[in-house]
Structures are given as structure tokens and as C-alpha cells.
mmCIF file with all atom_site columns, C-alpha atoms in Angstrom:
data_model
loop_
_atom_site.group_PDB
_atom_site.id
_atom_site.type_symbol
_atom_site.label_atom_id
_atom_site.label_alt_id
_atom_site.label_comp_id
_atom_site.label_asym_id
_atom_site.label_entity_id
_atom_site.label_seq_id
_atom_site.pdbx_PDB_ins_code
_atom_site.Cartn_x
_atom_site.Cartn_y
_atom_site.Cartn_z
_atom_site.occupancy
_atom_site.B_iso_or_equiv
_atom_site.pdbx_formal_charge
_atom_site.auth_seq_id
_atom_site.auth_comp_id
_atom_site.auth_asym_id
_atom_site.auth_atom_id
_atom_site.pdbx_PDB_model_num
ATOM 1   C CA . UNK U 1 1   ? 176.349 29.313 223.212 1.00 74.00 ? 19  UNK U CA 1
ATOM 2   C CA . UNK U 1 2   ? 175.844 26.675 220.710 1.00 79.00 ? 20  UNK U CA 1
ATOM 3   C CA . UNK U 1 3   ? 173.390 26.543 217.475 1.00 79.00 ? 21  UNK U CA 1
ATOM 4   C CA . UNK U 1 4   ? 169.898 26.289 218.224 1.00 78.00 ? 22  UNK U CA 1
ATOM 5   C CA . UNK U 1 5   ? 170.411 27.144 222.026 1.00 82.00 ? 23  UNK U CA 1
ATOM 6   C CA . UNK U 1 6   ? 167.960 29.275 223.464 1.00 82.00 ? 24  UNK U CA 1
ATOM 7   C CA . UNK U 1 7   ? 168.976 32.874 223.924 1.00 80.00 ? 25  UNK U CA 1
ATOM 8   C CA . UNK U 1 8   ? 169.856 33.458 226.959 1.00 86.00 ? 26  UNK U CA 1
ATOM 9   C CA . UNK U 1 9   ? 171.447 37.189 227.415 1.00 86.00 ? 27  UNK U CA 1
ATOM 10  C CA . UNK U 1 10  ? 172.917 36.482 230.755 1.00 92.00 ? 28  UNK U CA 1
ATOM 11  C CA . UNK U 1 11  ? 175.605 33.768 229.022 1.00 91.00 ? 29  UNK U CA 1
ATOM 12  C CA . UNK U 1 12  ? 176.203 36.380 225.869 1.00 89.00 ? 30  UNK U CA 1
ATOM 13  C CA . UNK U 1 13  ? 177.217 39.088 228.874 1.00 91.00 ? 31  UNK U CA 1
ATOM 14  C CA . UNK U 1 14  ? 179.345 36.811 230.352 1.00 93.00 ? 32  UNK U CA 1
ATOM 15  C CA . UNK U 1 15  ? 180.684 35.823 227.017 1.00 90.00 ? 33  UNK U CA 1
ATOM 16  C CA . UNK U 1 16  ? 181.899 39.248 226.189 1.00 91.00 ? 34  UNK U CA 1
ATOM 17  C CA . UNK U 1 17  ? 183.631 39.890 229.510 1.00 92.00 ? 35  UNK U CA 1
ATOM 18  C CA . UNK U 1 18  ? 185.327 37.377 229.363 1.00 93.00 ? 36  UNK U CA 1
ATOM 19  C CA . UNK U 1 19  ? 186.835 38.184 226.052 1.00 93.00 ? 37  UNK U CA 1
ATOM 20  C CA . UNK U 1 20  ? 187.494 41.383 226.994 1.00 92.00 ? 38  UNK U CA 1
ATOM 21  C CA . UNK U 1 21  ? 189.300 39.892 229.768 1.00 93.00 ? 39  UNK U CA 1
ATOM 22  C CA . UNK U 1 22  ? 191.395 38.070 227.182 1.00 95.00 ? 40  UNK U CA 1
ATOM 23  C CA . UNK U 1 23  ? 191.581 40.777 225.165 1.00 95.00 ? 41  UNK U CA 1
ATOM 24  C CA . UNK U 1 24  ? 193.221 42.728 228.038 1.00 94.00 ? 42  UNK U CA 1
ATOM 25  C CA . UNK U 1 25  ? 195.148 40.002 229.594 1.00 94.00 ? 43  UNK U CA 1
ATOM 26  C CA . UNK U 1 26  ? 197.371 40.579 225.984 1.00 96.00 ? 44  UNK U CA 1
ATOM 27  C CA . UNK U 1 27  ? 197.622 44.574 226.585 1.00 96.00 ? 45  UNK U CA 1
ATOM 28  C CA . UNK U 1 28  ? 194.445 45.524 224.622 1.00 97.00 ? 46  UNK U CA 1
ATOM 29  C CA . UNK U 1 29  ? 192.506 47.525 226.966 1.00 95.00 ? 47  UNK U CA 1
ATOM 30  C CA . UNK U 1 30  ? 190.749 49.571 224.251 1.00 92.00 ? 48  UNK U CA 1
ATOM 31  C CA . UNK U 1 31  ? 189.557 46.481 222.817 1.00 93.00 ? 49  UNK U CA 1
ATOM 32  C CA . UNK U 1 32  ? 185.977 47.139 221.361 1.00 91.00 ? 50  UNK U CA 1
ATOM 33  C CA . UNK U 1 33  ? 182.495 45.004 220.391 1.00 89.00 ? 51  UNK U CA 1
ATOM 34  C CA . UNK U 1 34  ? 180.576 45.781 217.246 1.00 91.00 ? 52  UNK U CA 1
ATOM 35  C CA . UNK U 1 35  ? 177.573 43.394 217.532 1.00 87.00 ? 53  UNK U CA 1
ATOM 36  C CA . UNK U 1 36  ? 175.505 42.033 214.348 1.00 91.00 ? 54  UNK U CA 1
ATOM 37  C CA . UNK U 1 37  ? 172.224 40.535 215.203 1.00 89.00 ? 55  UNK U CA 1
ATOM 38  C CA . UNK U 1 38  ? 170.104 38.629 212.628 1.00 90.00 ? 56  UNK U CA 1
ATOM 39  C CA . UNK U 1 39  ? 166.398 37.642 213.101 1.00 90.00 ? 57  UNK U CA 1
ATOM 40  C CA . UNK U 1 40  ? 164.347 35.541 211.349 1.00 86.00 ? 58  UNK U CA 1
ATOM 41  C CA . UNK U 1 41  ? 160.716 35.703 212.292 1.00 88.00 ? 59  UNK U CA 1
ATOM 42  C CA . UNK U 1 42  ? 159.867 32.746 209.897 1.00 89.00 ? 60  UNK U CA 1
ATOM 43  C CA . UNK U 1 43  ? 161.948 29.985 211.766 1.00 85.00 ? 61  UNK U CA 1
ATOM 44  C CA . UNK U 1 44  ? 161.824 31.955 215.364 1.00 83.00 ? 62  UNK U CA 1
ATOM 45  C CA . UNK U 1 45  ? 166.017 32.338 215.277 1.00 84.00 ? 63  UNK U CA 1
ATOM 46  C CA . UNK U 1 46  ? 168.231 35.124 216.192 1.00 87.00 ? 64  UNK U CA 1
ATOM 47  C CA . UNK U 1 47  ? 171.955 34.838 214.669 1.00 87.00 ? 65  UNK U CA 1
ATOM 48  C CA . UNK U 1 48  ? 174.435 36.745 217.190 1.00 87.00 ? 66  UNK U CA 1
ATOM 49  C CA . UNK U 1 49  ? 177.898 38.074 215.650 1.00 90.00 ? 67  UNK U CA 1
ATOM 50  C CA . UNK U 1 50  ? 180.539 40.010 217.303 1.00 90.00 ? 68  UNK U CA 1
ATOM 51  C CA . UNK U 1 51  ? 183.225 41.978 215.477 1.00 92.00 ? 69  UNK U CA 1
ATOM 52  C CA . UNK U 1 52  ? 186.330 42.922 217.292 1.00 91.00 ? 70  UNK U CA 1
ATOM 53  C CA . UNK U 1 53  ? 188.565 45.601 217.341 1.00 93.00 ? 71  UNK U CA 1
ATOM 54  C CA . UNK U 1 54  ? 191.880 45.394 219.185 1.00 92.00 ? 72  UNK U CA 1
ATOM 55  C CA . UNK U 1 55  ? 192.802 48.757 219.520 1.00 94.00 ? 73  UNK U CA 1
ATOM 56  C CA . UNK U 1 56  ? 196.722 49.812 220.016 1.00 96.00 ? 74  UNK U CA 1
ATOM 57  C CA . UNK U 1 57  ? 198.432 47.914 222.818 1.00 97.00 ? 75  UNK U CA 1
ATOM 58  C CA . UNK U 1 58  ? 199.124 49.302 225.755 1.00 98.00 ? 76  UNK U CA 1
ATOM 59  C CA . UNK U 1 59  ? 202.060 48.522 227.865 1.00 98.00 ? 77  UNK U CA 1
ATOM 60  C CA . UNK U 1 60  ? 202.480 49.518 232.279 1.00 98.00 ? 78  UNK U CA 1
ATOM 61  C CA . UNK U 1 61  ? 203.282 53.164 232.971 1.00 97.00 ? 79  UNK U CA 1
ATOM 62  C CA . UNK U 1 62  ? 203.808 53.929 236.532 1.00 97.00 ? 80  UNK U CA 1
ATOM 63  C CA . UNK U 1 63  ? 202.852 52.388 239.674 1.00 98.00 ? 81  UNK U CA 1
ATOM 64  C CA . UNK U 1 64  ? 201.367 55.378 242.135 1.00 98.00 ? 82  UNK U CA 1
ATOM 65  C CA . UNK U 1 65  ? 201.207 54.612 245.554 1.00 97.00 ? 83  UNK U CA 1
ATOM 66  C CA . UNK U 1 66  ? 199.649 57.028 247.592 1.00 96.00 ? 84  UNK U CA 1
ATOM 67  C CA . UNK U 1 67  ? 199.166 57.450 251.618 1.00 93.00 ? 85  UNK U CA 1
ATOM 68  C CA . UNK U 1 68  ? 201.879 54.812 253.133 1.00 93.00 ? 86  UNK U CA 1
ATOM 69  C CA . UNK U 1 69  ? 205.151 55.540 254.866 1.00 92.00 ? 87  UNK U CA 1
ATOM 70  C CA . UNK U 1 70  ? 207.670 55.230 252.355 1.00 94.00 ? 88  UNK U CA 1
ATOM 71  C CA . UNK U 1 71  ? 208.616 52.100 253.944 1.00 93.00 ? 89  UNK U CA 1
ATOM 72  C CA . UNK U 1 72  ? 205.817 49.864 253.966 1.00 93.00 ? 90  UNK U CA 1
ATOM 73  C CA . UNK U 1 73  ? 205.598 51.629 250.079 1.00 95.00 ? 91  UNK U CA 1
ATOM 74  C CA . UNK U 1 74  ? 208.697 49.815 249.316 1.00 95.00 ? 92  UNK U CA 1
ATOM 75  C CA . UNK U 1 75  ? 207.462 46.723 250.779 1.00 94.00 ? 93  UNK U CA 1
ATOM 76  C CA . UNK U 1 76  ? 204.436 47.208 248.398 1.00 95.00 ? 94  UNK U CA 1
ATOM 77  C CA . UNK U 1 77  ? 206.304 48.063 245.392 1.00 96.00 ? 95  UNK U CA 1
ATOM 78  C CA . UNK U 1 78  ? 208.597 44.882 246.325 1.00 95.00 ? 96  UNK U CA 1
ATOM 79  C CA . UNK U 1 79  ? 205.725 42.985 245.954 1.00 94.00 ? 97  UNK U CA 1
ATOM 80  C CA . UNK U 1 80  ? 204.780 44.072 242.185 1.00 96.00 ? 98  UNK U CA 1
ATOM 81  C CA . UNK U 1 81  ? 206.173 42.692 239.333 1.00 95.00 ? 99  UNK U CA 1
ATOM 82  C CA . UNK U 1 82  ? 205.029 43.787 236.161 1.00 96.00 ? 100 UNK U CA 1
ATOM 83  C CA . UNK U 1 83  ? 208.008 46.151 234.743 1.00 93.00 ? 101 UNK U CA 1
ATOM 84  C CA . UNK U 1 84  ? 207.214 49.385 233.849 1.00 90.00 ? 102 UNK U CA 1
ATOM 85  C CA . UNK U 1 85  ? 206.989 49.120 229.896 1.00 91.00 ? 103 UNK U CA 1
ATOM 86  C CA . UNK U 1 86  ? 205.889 45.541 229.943 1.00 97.00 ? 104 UNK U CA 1
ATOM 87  C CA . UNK U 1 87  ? 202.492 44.744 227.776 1.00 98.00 ? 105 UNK U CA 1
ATOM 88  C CA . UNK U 1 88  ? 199.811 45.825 230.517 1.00 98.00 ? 106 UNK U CA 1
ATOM 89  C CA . UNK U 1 89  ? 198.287 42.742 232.206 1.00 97.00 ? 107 UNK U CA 1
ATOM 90  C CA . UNK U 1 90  ? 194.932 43.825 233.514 1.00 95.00 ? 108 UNK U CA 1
ATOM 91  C CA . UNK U 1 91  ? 194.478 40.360 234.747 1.00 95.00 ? 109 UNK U CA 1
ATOM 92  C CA . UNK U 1 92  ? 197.826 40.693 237.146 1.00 97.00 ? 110 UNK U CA 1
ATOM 93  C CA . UNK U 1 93  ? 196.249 44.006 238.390 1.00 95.00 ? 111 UNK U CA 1
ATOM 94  C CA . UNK U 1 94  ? 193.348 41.826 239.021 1.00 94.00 ? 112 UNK U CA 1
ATOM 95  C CA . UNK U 1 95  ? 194.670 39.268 240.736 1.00 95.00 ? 113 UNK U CA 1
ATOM 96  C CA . UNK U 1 96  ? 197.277 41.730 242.665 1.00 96.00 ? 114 UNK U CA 1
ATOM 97  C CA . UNK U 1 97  ? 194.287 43.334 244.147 1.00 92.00 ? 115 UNK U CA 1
ATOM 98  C CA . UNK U 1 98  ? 193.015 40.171 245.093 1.00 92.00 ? 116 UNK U CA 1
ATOM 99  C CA . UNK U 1 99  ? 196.076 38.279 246.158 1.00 94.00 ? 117 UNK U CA 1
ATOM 100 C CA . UNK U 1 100 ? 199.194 40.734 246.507 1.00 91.00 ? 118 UNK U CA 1
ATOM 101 C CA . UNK U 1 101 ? 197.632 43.221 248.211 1.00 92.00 ? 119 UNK U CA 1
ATOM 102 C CA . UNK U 1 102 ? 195.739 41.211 250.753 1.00 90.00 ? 120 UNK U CA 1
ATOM 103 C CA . UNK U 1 103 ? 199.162 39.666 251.541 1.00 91.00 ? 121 UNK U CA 1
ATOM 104 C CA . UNK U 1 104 ? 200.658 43.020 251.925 1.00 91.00 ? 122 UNK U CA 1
ATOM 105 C CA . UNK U 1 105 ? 197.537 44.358 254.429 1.00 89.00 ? 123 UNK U CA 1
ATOM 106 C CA . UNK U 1 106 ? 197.920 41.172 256.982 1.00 88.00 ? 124 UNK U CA 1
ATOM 107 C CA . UNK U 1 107 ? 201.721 42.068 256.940 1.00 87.00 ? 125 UNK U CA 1
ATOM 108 C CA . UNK U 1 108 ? 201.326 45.513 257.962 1.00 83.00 ? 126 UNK U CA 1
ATOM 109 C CA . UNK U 1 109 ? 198.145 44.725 260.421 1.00 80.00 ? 127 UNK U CA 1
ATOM 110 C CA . UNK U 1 110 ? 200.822 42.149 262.262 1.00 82.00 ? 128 UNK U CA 1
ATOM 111 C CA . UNK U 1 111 ? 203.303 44.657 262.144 1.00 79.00 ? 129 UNK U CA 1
ATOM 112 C CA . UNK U 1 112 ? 201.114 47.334 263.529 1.00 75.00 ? 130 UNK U CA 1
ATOM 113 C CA . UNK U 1 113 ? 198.549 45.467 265.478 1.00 71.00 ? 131 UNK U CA 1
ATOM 114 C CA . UNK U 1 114 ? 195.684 47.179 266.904 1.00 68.00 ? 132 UNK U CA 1
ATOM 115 C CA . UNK U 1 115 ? 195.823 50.190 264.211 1.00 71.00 ? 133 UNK U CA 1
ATOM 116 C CA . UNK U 1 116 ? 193.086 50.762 262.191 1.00 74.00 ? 134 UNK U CA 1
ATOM 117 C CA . UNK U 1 117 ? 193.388 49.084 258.773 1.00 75.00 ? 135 UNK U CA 1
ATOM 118 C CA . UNK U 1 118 ? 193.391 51.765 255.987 1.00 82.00 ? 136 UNK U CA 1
ATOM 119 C CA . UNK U 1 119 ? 191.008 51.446 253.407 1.00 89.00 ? 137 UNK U CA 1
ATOM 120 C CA . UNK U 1 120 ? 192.772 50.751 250.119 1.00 93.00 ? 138 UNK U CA 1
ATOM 121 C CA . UNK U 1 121 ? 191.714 51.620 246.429 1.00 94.00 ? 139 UNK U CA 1
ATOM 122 C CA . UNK U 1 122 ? 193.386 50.241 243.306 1.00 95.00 ? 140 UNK U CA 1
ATOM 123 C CA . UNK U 1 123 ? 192.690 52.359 240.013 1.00 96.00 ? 141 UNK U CA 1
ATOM 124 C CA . UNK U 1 124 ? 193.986 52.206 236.638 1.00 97.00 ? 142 UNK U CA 1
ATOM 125 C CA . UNK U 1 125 ? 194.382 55.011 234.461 1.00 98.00 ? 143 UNK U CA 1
ATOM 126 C CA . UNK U 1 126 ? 194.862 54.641 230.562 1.00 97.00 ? 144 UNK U CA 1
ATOM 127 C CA . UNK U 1 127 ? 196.205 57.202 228.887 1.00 97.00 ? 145 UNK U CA 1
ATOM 128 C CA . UNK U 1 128 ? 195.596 56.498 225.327 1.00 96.00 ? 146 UNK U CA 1
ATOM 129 C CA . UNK U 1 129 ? 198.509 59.292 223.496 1.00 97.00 ? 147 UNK U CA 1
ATOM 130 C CA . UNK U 1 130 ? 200.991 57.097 225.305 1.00 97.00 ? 148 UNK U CA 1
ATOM 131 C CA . UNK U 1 131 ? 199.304 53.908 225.173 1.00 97.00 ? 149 UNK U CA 1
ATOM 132 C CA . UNK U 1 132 ? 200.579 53.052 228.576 1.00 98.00 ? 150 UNK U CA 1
ATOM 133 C CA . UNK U 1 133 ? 198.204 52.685 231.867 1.00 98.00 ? 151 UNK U CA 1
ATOM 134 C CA . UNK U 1 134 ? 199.114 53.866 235.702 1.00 98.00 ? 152 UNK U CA 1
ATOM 135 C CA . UNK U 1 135 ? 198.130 52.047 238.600 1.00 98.00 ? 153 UNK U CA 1
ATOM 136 C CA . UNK U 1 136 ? 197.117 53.717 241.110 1.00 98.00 ? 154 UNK U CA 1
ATOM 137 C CA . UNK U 1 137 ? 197.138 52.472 244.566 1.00 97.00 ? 155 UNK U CA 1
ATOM 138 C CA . UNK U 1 138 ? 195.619 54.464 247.696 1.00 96.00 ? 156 UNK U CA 1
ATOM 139 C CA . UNK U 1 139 ? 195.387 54.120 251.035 1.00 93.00 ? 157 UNK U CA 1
ATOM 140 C CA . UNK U 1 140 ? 192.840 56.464 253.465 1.00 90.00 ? 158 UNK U CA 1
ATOM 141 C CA . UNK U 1 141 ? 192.715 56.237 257.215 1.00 74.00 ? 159 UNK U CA 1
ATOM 142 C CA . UNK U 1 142 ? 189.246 55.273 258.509 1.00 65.00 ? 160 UNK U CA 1
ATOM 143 C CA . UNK U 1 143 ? 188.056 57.965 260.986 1.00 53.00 ? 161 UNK U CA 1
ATOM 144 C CA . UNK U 1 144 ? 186.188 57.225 263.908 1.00 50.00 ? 162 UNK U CA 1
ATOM 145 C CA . UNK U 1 145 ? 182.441 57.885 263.966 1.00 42.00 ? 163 UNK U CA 1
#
């Protein structure tokens, strides 16, 4: 938002997200916000500040993949490629889940067609003493109503 812009809380949200997206992009996943807001009554302003506090970096633990054959895992796993011990990328998890992984599902539903696609969950787990994070990627068989 610029000087003397109306307030608008919606685009100071959005703001912060999408630092903390930055933030984590670089392996700072603890990243926090310390806001500072000024107002002045007398000229009908509000002054915004935001202090921020990296945190340690954290760097990729351990891929998990959980409920697949161990060959369509390795076809997964293939498909991944942020090294274990690289700085964590929570945008590549991101875009994994949105990309990757939606690759890998139409490859097993042509492989298996008429199965019942699994439904799929995609977790990460920080664990702050080792400063590393796990993904964690699950698949659970639908069951029939």
C-alpha cells in the first residue's frame, strides 16, 4: 500500500502472506510478524510497520510416502527433487502438490484405469531441534458408500 492510501486490511493480509511466502521460499519457515501500528486522530492516519524475524533456517528432512505400492512410490519419489538437506522450499512443496503430483495421479489412473483414485494428502512437518521439515505424502482408498 502506498502513503495516504486508504486502509484496506484485505491488501495488508495479502501483503504478509506473501512475505511469508518469500520468507519460506529461502528456508525460513519460522519466520515471524511483530506489527507496530500508529494512529493519529488529529490528521485521521494510521502508520502500519512490520518487524521481521527470520528464525533459523530450515533445510528438507525426509520425504514420507505413505499407502502406494512401492512401485508407483518410486515413480513418486522419481518425480521429487529437492535433496534431502537442501534449504526447504515451501514454495516447491507448493507447486509439487499442484503440478508434480497431479502429473503423477493421471499416470497411475492411465495405468490402472477404472480404479478408484485415492485421495491424496501432502503435509509438512517442522521439527524445529533439527531445523529440518518432512513431507509427508498420503494416499487413502475411497470406500464405497
Amino acid at each position: 500500500m502506498k502513503t495516504g492510501e486508504l486502509a484496506d486490511g484485505f491488501k495488508i493480509d495479502k501483503g504478509l502472506i506473501d512475505v511469508h511466502k518469500a520468507y519460506g521460499h529461502r528456508g525460513y519457515v519460522a519466520a515471524g510478524f511483530r506489527p507496530s501500528i500508529e494512529f493519529d486522530d488529529a490528521s485521521a492516519h494510521v502508520s502500519y510497520r512490520f518487524s521481521v524475524t527470520e528464525g533459523a533456517r530450515y533445510f528438507m528432512g525426509k520425504l514420507i510416502v505413505n499407502g502406494l505400492p512401492a512401485e508407483d512410490e518410486e515413480r513418486l519419489r522419481a518425480k521429487w527433487t529437492l535433496g534431502s538437506n537442501a534449504v526447504f522450499d515451501s514454495s516447491y512443496v507448493d507447486d509439487f502438490g499442484q503440478k508434480g503430483l497431479r502429473e503423477f495421479m493421471m499416470g497411475l489412473a492411465q495405468r490402472s484405469p477404472g480404479s478408484r483414485r485415492p485421495n491424496v494428502e501432502l503435509k509438512t512437518k517442522p521439527d524445529a531441534q533439527k531445523q529440518t521439515v518432512d513431507v509427508i505424502i498420503s494416499f487413502n482408498q475411497t470406500k464405497d458408500c
